[in-house]
Each structure stands twice: as C-alpha cells, then as structure tokens.
C-alpha cells in the first residue's frame, strides 16, 4: 500500500518524512474560497476532503493507494487569517497575533482508492504569541518567512522564538496533525511497523 499526499506543502512532506512514512506527491488543484457562514473547522475538513477526492479522481488506477488531503487555517477571534498577500499584509497579521492566543485548525481526509473507504477528521491547537515589538515584526517580515504561510508565520522556523506556549499538537501547527493522521491511516489498514 502506498500513500499519496494531495498537497505541494513542503511542511507536510517534511512531517511525513521525519515520521518515516513513505509517500508520493500529487497536488490537488481546487477552489479554496471560504463558504460564507461556515466555521473554520468545517472549512478545513471540506477542503481536505476536496483535495483527497480530486487526486482520487485523477489516479483511479492506483488501486493500492491511500490519498491524504489536508488543509490548515489560523483563527483569531473567529476570523481566519490566511496567507498574506504581501509584506504589508504579513505585518498587519503579526501585529494582530502578538501578545495573544489564537487557534490553528487542520483538517485531514484519507481515501483508500481500492474500495473508497474513508477516514477523516480535524485537530485544533491553541498557540500563544509573545509581545513582539514593531521592530521585531518588521525584521521577521524582512526574512520572507511569513509569506506563503497561514497567519504569516512558521512555528518551525524563525517565528518559534516568539511562541512561548502551545496547547495541543505541535505538528498540527506546522500543517498536519501527525498522530491523528497515523491513527486514521492504520484504521484503513496501513501497516503499523
């Protein structure tokens, strides 16, 4: 059995590689626009499932494969902070997050192609940012790391120095709730050893 990651996220690939889980990548191209009136949890679960279904439709001949779709959002006061449009947007996001708690929610969806069996879920981690100064925010944005990251930060990178505490799964904040995904995979017959 093989795992196919329906994502081009280097962070998700790093998590799976570090965990010793072999996989291939086949990116999904879907509309990731939020649906009005839906919760962030609903959004990540819907998008993770849409990504997995997209790749499953593209690779019906991969009968001995499990497709993994995933999506992650940063949520502050009920508002989703997506990927910043530019450096100014990244600065604005980081200024909102500093000295505050927020949530990171990741959804995942697994589809076993052979029989269409599924296993899906989501996880939430609470994250606390320290009181970054304007100078620290500006210096961090100048590194380029915030661009392309939900909430304009990467906990596994330079931003880690500004995050004194989390409550929940660290890997969830990076982009994939590893233990939950592992349980779901083994539930679909993935070998434990």
Coordinates of N, CA, C and O in Angstrom, one line a residue, residues 1-7 16 21-28 51-52 55-56 58-70 109-111 113 185 190:
X1 N 0.8 -1.2 0.0 CA 0.0 0.0 0.0 C 0.9 1.2 0.0 O 1.9 1.3 0.7
X2 N 0.5 2.3 -0.8 CA 1.3 3.5 -0.8 C 0.4 4.7 -0.4 O -0.8 4.6 -0.6
X3 N 1.0 5.7 0.1 CA 0.4 6.9 0.5 C 0.7 8.0 -0.6 O 1.8 8.1 -1.0
X4 N -0.4 8.7 -1.0 CA -0.2 9.8 -2.0 C -0.7 11.1 -1.3 O -1.9 11.2 -0.9
X5 N 0.2 12.0 -1.1 CA -0.1 13.3 -0.5 C -0.7 14.2 -1.5 O 0.0 14.6 -2.5
X6 N -1.9 14.7 -1.3 CA -2.6 15.6 -2.2 C -2.3 17.0 -1.9 O -3.2 17.9 -1.7
X7 N -1.0 17.3 -1.8 CA -0.6 18.7 -1.4 C 0.9 18.9 -1.9 O 1.7 18.0 -1.8
X16 N 5.8 14.1 7.3 CA 5.7 12.6 6.9 C 7.1 12.0 6.8 O 7.3 10.9 7.3
X21 N 7.2 7.9 7.2 CA 6.1 7.5 6.4 C 6.4 7.8 4.9 O 6.6 8.9 4.5
X22 N 6.5 6.7 4.1 CA 6.9 6.9 2.7 C 5.6 7.4 2.0 O 4.5 6.9 2.2
X23 N 5.8 8.2 1.0 CA 4.7 8.8 0.3 C 5.2 9.4 -1.1 O 6.4 9.5 -1.3
X24 N 4.2 9.6 -1.9 CA 4.4 10.3 -3.2 C 3.6 11.6 -3.1 O 2.6 11.6 -2.4
X25 N 3.9 12.5 -4.0 CA 3.1 13.8 -4.0 C 2.3 13.9 -5.3 O 2.9 13.6 -6.4
X26 N 1.1 14.2 -5.2 CA 0.3 14.6 -6.4 C -0.7 15.7 -6.0 O -1.6 15.5 -5.3
X27 N -0.3 16.9 -6.3 CA -1.0 18.1 -5.9 C -2.4 18.2 -6.4 O -2.7 17.8 -7.5
X28 N -3.3 18.7 -5.5 CA -4.7 18.9 -5.9 C -4.9 20.4 -6.3 O -4.3 21.3 -5.7
X51 N -9.5 18.0 -1.6 CA -8.2 17.7 -2.2 C -8.0 16.2 -2.4 O -7.5 15.7 -3.4
X52 N -8.4 15.4 -1.4 CA -8.3 14.0 -1.5 C -9.1 13.4 -2.6 O -8.7 12.6 -3.4
X55 N -7.6 14.2 -6.1 CA -6.5 13.3 -6.5 C -7.0 11.8 -6.7 O -6.5 11.2 -7.6
X56 N -7.9 11.4 -5.9 CA -8.5 10.1 -6.1 C -9.1 9.9 -7.5 O -9.0 8.9 -8.2
X58 N -8.2 11.7 -10.1 CA -7.1 11.8 -11.1 C -6.3 10.5 -11.2 O -5.6 10.2 -12.2
X59 N -6.3 9.6 -10.1 CA -5.5 8.4 -10.1 C -6.3 7.2 -9.8 O -5.9 6.4 -8.9
X60 N -7.3 6.9 -10.6 CA -8.2 5.7 -10.3 C -7.4 4.4 -10.5 O -7.8 3.4 -9.9
X61 N -6.3 4.4 -11.2 CA -5.6 3.2 -11.5 C -4.7 2.8 -10.3 O -4.2 1.7 -10.2
X62 N -4.5 3.7 -9.3 CA -3.6 3.5 -8.2 C -4.5 2.7 -7.1 O -4.7 3.2 -6.0
X63 N -4.8 1.5 -7.4 CA -5.7 0.7 -6.6 C -5.2 0.4 -5.2 O -5.9 0.2 -4.3
X64 N -3.9 0.4 -5.1 CA -3.3 0.0 -3.8 C -2.7 1.3 -3.1 O -1.7 1.3 -2.5
X65 N -3.5 2.4 -3.2 CA -3.0 3.6 -2.6 C -4.1 4.2 -1.7 O -5.3 4.0 -1.8
X66 N -3.6 5.0 -0.8 CA -4.4 5.9 0.1 C -4.0 7.3 -0.2 O -2.9 7.7 -0.3
X67 N -5.0 8.1 -0.4 CA -4.8 9.5 -0.7 C -5.0 10.3 0.6 O -6.0 10.1 1.3
X68 N -4.1 11.3 0.8 CA -4.2 12.1 2.0 C -4.3 13.6 1.6 O -3.4 14.1 0.9
X69 N -5.5 14.2 1.9 CA -5.7 15.6 1.7 C -5.6 16.3 3.0 O -6.0 15.7 4.1
X70 N -5.2 17.5 3.1 CA -5.1 18.3 4.3 C -5.2 19.8 4.1 O -4.9 20.2 3.0
X109 N -8.1 14.2 5.4 CA -9.0 13.3 4.8 C -8.2 12.2 4.0 O -7.3 12.5 3.3
X110 N -8.5 11.0 4.3 CA -7.9 9.8 3.7 C -8.9 9.0 2.9 O -10.0 8.8 3.4
X111 N -8.5 8.7 1.7 CA -9.4 7.8 0.9 C -8.6 6.7 0.3 O -7.5 6.9 -0.3
X113 N -8.3 4.1 -2.3 CA -8.8 4.0 -3.7 C -9.5 2.7 -4.0 O -10.5 2.7 -4.6
X185 N -4.7 6.4 9.3 CA -4.1 5.5 8.3 C -4.1 4.1 8.8 O -4.5 3.2 8.0
X190 N -3.2 0.5 7.0 CA -1.8 0.8 6.8 C -1.0 0.0 7.8 O -1.3 0.0 9.0

